[in-house]
Coordinates of C-alpha atoms and ligand atoms in Angstrom, one line a residue:
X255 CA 21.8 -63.6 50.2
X256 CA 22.2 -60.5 52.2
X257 CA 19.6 -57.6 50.5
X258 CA 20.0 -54.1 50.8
X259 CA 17.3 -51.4 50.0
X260 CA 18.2 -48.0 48.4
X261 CA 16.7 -44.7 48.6
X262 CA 17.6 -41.5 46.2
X263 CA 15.7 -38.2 46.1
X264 CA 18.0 -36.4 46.0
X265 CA 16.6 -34.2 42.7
X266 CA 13.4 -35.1 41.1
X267 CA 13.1 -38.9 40.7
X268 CA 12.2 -40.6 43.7
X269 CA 13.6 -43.8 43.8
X270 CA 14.0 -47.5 45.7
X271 CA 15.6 -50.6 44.7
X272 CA 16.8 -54.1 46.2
X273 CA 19.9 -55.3 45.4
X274 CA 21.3 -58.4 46.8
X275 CA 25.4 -59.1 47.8
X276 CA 25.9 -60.0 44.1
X277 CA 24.6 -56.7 43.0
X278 CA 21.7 -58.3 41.0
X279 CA 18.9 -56.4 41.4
X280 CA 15.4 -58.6 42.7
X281 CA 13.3 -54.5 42.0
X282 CA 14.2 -50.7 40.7
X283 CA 11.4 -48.2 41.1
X284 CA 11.4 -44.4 39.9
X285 CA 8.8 -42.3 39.7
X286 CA 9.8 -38.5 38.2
X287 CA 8.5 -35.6 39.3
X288 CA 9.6 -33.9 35.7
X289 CA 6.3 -33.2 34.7
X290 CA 5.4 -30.4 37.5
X291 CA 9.2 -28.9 36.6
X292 CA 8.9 -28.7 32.6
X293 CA 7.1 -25.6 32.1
X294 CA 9.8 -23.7 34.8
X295 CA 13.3 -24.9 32.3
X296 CA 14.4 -26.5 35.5
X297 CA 13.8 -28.5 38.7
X298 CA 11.6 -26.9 41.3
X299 CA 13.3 -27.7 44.8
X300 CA 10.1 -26.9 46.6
X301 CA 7.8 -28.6 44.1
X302 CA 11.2 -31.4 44.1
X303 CA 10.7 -31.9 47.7
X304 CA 6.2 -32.3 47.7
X305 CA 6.7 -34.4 45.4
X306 CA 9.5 -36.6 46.9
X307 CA 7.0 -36.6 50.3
X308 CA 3.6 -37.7 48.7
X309 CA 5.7 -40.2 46.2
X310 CA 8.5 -41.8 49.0
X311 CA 6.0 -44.1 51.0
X312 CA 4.4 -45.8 48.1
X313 CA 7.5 -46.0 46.1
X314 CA 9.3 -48.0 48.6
X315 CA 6.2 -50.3 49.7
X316 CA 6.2 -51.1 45.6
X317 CA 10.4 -51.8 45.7
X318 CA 10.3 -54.2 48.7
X319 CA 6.7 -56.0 47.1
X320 CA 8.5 -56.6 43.7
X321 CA 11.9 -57.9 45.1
X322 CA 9.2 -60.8 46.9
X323 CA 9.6 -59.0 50.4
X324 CA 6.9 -58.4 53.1
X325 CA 6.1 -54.2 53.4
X326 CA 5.6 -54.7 56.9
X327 CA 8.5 -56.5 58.4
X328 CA 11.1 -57.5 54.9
X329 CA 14.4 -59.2 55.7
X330 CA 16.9 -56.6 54.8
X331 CA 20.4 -56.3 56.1
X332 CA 20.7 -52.6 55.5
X333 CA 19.2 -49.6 53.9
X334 CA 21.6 -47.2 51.7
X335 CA 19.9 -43.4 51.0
X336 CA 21.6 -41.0 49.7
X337 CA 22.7 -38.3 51.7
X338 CA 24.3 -36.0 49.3
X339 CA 24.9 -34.0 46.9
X340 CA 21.8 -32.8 45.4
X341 CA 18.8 -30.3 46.8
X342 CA 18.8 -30.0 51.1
X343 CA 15.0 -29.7 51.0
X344 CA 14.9 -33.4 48.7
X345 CA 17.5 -35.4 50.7
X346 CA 16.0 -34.5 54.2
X347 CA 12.5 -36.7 52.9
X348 CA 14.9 -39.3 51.5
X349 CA 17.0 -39.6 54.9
X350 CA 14.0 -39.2 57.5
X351 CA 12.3 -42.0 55.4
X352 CA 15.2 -44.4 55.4
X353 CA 16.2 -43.8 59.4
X354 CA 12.1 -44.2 60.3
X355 CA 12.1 -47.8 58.9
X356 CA 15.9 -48.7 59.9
X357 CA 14.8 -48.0 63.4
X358 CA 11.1 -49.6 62.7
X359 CA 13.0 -52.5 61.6
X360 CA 15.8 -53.3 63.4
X361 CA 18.6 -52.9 60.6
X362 CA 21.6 -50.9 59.6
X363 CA 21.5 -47.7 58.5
X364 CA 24.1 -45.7 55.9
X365 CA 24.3 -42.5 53.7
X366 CA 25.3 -42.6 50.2
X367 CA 27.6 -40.0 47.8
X368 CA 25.2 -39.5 45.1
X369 CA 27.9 -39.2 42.6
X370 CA 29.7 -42.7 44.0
X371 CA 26.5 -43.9 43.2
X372 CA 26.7 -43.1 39.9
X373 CA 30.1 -45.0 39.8
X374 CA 28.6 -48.6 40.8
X375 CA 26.2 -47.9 37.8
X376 CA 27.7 -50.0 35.3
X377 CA 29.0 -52.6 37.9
X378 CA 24.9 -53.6 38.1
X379 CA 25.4 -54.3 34.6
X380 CA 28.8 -55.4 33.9
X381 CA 30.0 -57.3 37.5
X382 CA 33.0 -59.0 36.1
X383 CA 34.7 -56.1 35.1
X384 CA 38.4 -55.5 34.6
X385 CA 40.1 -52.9 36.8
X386 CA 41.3 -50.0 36.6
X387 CA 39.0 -48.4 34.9
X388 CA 38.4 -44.2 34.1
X389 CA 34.8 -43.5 34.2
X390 CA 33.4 -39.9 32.3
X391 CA 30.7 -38.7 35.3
X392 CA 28.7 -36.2 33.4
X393 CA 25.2 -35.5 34.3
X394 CA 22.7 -32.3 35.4
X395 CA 24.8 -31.5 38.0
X396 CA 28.6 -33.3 37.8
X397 CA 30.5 -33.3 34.9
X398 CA 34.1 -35.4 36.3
X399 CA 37.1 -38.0 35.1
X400 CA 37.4 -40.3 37.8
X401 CA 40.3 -43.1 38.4
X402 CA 38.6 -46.3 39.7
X403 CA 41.4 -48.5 40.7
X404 CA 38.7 -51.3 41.7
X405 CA 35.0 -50.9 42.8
X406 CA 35.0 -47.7 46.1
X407 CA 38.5 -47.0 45.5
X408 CA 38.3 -43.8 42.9
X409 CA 40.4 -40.4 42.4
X410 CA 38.9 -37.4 40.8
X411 CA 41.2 -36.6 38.1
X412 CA 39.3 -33.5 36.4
X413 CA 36.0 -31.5 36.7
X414 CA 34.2 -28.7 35.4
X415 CA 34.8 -25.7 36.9
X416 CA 31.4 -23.5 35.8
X417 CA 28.5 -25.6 34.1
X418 CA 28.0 -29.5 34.0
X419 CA 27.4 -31.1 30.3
X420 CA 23.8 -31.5 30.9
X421 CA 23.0 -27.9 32.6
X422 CA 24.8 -26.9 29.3
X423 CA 22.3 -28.7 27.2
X424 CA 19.4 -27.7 29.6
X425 CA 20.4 -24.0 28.9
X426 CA 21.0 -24.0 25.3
X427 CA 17.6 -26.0 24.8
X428 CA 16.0 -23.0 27.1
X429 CA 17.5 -20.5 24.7
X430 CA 16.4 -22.0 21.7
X431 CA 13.1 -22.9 22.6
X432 CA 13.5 -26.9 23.2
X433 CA 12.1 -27.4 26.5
X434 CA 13.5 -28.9 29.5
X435 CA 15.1 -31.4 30.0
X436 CA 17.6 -30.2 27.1
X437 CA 19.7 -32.9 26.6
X438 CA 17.7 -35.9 24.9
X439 CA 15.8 -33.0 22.4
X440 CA 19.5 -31.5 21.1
X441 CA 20.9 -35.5 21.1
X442 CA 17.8 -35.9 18.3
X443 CA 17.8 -33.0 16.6
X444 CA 21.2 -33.0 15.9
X445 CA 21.0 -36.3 13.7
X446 CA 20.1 -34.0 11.4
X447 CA 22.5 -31.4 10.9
X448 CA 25.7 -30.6 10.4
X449 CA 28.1 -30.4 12.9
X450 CA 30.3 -26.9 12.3
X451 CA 28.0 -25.3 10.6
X452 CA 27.4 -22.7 13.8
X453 CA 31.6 -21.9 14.2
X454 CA 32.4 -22.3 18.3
X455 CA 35.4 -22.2 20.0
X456 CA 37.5 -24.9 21.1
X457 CA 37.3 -24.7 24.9
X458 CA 39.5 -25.6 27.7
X459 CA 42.8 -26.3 25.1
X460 CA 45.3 -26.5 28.2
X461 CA 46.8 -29.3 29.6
X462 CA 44.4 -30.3 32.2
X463 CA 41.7 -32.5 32.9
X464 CA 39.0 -29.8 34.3
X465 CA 36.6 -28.9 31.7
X466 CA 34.4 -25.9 30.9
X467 CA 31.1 -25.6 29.1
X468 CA 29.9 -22.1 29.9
X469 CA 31.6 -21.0 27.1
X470 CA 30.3 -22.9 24.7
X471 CA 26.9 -22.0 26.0
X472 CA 27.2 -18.4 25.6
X473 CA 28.8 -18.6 22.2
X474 CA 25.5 -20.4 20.9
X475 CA 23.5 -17.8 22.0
X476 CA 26.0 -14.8 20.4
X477 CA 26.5 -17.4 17.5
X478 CA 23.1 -17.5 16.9
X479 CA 21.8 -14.4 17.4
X480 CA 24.5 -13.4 14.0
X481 CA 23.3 -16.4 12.2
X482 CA 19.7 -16.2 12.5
X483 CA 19.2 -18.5 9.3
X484 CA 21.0 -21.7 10.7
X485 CA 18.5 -24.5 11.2
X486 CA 17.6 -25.5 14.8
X487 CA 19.3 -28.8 13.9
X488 CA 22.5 -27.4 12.6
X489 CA 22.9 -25.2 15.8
X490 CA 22.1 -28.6 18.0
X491 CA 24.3 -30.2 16.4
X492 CA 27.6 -27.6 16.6
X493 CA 26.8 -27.6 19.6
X494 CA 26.2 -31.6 20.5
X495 CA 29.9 -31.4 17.9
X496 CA 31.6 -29.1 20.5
X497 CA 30.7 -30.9 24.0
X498 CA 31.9 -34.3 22.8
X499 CA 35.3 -32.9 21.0
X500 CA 35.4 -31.4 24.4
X501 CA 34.3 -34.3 26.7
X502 CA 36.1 -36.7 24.3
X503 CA 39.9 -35.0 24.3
X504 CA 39.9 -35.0 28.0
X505 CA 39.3 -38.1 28.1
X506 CA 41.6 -39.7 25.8
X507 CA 44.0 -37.8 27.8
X508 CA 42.9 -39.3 31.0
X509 CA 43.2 -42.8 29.1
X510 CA 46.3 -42.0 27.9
X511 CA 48.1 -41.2 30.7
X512 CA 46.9 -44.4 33.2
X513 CA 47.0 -47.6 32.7
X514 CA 43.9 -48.5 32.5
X515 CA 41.6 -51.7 31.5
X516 CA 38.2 -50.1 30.6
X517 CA 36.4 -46.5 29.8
X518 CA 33.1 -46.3 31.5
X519 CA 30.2 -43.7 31.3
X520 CA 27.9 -42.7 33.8
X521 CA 25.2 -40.5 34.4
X522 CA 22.4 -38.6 32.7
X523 CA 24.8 -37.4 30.0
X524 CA 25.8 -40.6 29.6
X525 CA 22.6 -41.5 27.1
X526 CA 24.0 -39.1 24.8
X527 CA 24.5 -41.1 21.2
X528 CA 27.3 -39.0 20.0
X529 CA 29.1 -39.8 23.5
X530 CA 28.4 -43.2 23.6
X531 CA 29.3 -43.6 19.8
X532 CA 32.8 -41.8 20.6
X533 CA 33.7 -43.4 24.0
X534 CA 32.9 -46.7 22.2
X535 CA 35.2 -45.9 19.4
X536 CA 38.0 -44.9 21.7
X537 CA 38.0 -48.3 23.4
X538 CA 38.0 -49.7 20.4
X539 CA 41.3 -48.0 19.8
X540 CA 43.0 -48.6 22.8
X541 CA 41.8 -52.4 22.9
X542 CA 40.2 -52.1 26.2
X543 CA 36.5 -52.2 27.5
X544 CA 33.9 -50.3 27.2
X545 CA 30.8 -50.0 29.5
X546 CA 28.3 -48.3 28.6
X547 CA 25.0 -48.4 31.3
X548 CA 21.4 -48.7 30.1
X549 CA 19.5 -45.8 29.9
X550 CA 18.1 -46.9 33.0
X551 CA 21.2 -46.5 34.8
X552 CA 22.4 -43.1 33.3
X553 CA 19.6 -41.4 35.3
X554 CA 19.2 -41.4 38.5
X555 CA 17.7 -44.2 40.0
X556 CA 18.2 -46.2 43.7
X557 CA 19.8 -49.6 42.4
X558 CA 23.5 -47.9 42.0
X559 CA 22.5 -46.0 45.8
X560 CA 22.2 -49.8 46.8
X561 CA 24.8 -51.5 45.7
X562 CA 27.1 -48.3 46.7
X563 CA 25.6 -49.0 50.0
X564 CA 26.7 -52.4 50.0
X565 CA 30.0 -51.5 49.4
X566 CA 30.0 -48.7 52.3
X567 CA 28.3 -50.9 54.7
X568 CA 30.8 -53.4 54.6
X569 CA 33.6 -51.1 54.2
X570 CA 32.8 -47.9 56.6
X571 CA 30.0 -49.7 58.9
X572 CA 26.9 -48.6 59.4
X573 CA 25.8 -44.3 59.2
X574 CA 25.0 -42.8 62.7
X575 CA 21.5 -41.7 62.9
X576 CA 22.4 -38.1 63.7
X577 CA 23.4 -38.0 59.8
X578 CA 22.1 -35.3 58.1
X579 CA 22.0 -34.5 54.1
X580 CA 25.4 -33.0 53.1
X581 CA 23.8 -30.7 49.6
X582 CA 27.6 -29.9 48.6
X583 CA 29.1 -33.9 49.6
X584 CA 32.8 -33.8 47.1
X585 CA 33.2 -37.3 45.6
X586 CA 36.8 -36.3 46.9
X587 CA 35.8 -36.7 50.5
X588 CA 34.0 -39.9 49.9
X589 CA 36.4 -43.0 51.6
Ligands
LIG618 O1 21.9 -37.9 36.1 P1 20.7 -37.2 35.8 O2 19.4 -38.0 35.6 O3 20.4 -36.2 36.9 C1 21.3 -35.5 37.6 O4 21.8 -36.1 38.6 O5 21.7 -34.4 37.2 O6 21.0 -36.3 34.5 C2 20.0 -35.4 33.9 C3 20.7 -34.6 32.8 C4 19.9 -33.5 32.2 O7 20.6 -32.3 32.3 C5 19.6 -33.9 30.8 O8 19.4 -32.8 29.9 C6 20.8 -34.8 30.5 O9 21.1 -35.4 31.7 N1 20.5 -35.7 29.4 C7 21.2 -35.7 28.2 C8 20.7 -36.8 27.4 N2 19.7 -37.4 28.2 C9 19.6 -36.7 29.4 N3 22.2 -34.9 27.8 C10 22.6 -35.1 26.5 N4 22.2 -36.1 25.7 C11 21.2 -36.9 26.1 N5 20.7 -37.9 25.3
LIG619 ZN1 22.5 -38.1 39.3

């Protein structure tokens, strides 16, 4: 049973997992470093990156341990780390880690696109799934419609062009006072209010897949600086009421217009209940799957670097070790 171990730092969470040839995974660590961040409204990359050096050695010793391997010498046929996007200063400890121990042991090496990461998500979950499938990416960072015509073969179909969904959230949370991250605070507060209540504007009407959220974020703020007697909850909820309507017309259009078997979320976004609730619903309507990843497998984490890496490694071959991080790596340019 061939095993590969993944690596991801490439934002806060430093991460390793073993994930055997059936994508069944024998151990998933991830240890955050969102505590040193929170009182800043964002991620730190120089406190990202400390972290990601003290954390990396002891994080991968407890992955290997846990999926029954030996620390010192384990029986891996590859190691997967990702080697973009995300912060230059987080995927350098990530990548120097993963090519000291491929050379220290003898065994393949290969970088992995973050975002197809993300992708092979629900796959850990839900192997037997039907293709094609059109997966909503949506997380700090990435907000995409992507095409999967089977496991590695994906097209980008739309993508935001200013903020992602959850740098949305993080910002409107750090206007109102909510704390960062945004997202999971709004998602609860807005269970009770009323969605409407604060009137925003219906963004990105056109024809295309791309989205925008910047829009939205800077008409809470005016919206609330008129309206100074709306409840916290009713703003979170106009707001949480705008993303999805957003999030969720684009993609019945992307459903719509391909023949597709299945709707799949991925990312941090992807714990949103309203989202969830929606995309669930819209499968519903179109008779076709739905698969919706643990929370565990929203956020980042090195099982879905894995078994992307088991994909690549057996498709592409093994990474040269003059690789270096790629900080701006297009899920486009991924083949
Ligand atoms: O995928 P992820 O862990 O990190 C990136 O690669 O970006 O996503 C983190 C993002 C944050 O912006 C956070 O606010 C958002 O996901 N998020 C949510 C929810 N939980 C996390 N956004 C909306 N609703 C949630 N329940
Ligand atoms: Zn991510």
């Amino acid at each position: 049973m061939g095993l590969v171990l993944g690596i991801e730092t490439s934002c806060d969470e430093t991460a390793a997992s073993v994930v055997d040839d059936q994508l069944s995974i024998r151990s998933s660590v991830v240890e955050s470093s969102l505590e040193v961040h929170k009182d800043f409204g964002g991620v730190v990359p120089e406190l990202a990156g400390r972290a990601h050096v003290a954390t990396i050695g002891s994080v991968v010793r407890r992955a290997l341990v846990e999926a029954g391997l030996d620390p010192l010498a384990p029986t891996l046929d590859g190691i997967a780390v990702t080697s973009g996007p995300g912060l230059i200063g987080s995927l350098l400890v990530g990548l120097a880690a993963a090519k000291g121990y491929a050379l220290a042991w003898g065994i393949p090496f290969i970088g992995v696109n973050h975002l197809e990461g993300h992708l092979f998500a629900p796959l850990l979950e839900q192997p037997a799934m039907e293709w094609p499938i059109i997966t909503l990416l949506v997380s700090g960072g990435h907000s995409m419609i992507v095409l999967q015509s089977s496991a590695g073969e994906h097209e980008v179909l739309g993508e935001t062009i200013d903020d992602a969904v959850g740098e949305a959230y993080d910002k409107v949370a750090r206007w109102l006072g909510l704390g960062y991250p945004g997202g999971p605070v709004i998602d609860k507060m807005s269970k009770d209010g009323v969605v409407g209540s604060l009137p925003l504007p219906k963004s990105m009407a056109g024809a295309g897949l791309d989205f925008s959220f910047s829009g939205l974020k800077t008409a809470v703020v005016r919206g609330t600086e008129k309206r100074p007697d709306l409840s916290m909850s009713d703003v979170a909820a106009s707001f949480q009421g705008a993303v999805c309507e957003q999030l969720l017309r684009k993609l019945r259009q992307a459903v719509d217009g391909n023949d597709v078997r299945g709707i799949a979320l991925a990312g941090g976004v992807a714990a949103n209940s309203a989202l969830r609730a929606g995309v669930t619903a819209m499968a519903q309507e179109f008779a076709i799957e739905v698969h919706l990843p643990s929370m565990a497998m929203c956020t980042d984490n090195a099982a879905m670097i894995a078994a992307a890496g088991h994909y690549r490694l057996q498709h592409n071959g093994p990474s040269p070790l003059t690789l270096s991080a790629v900080p701006n790596w297009q899920l486009a340019d991924v083949r």
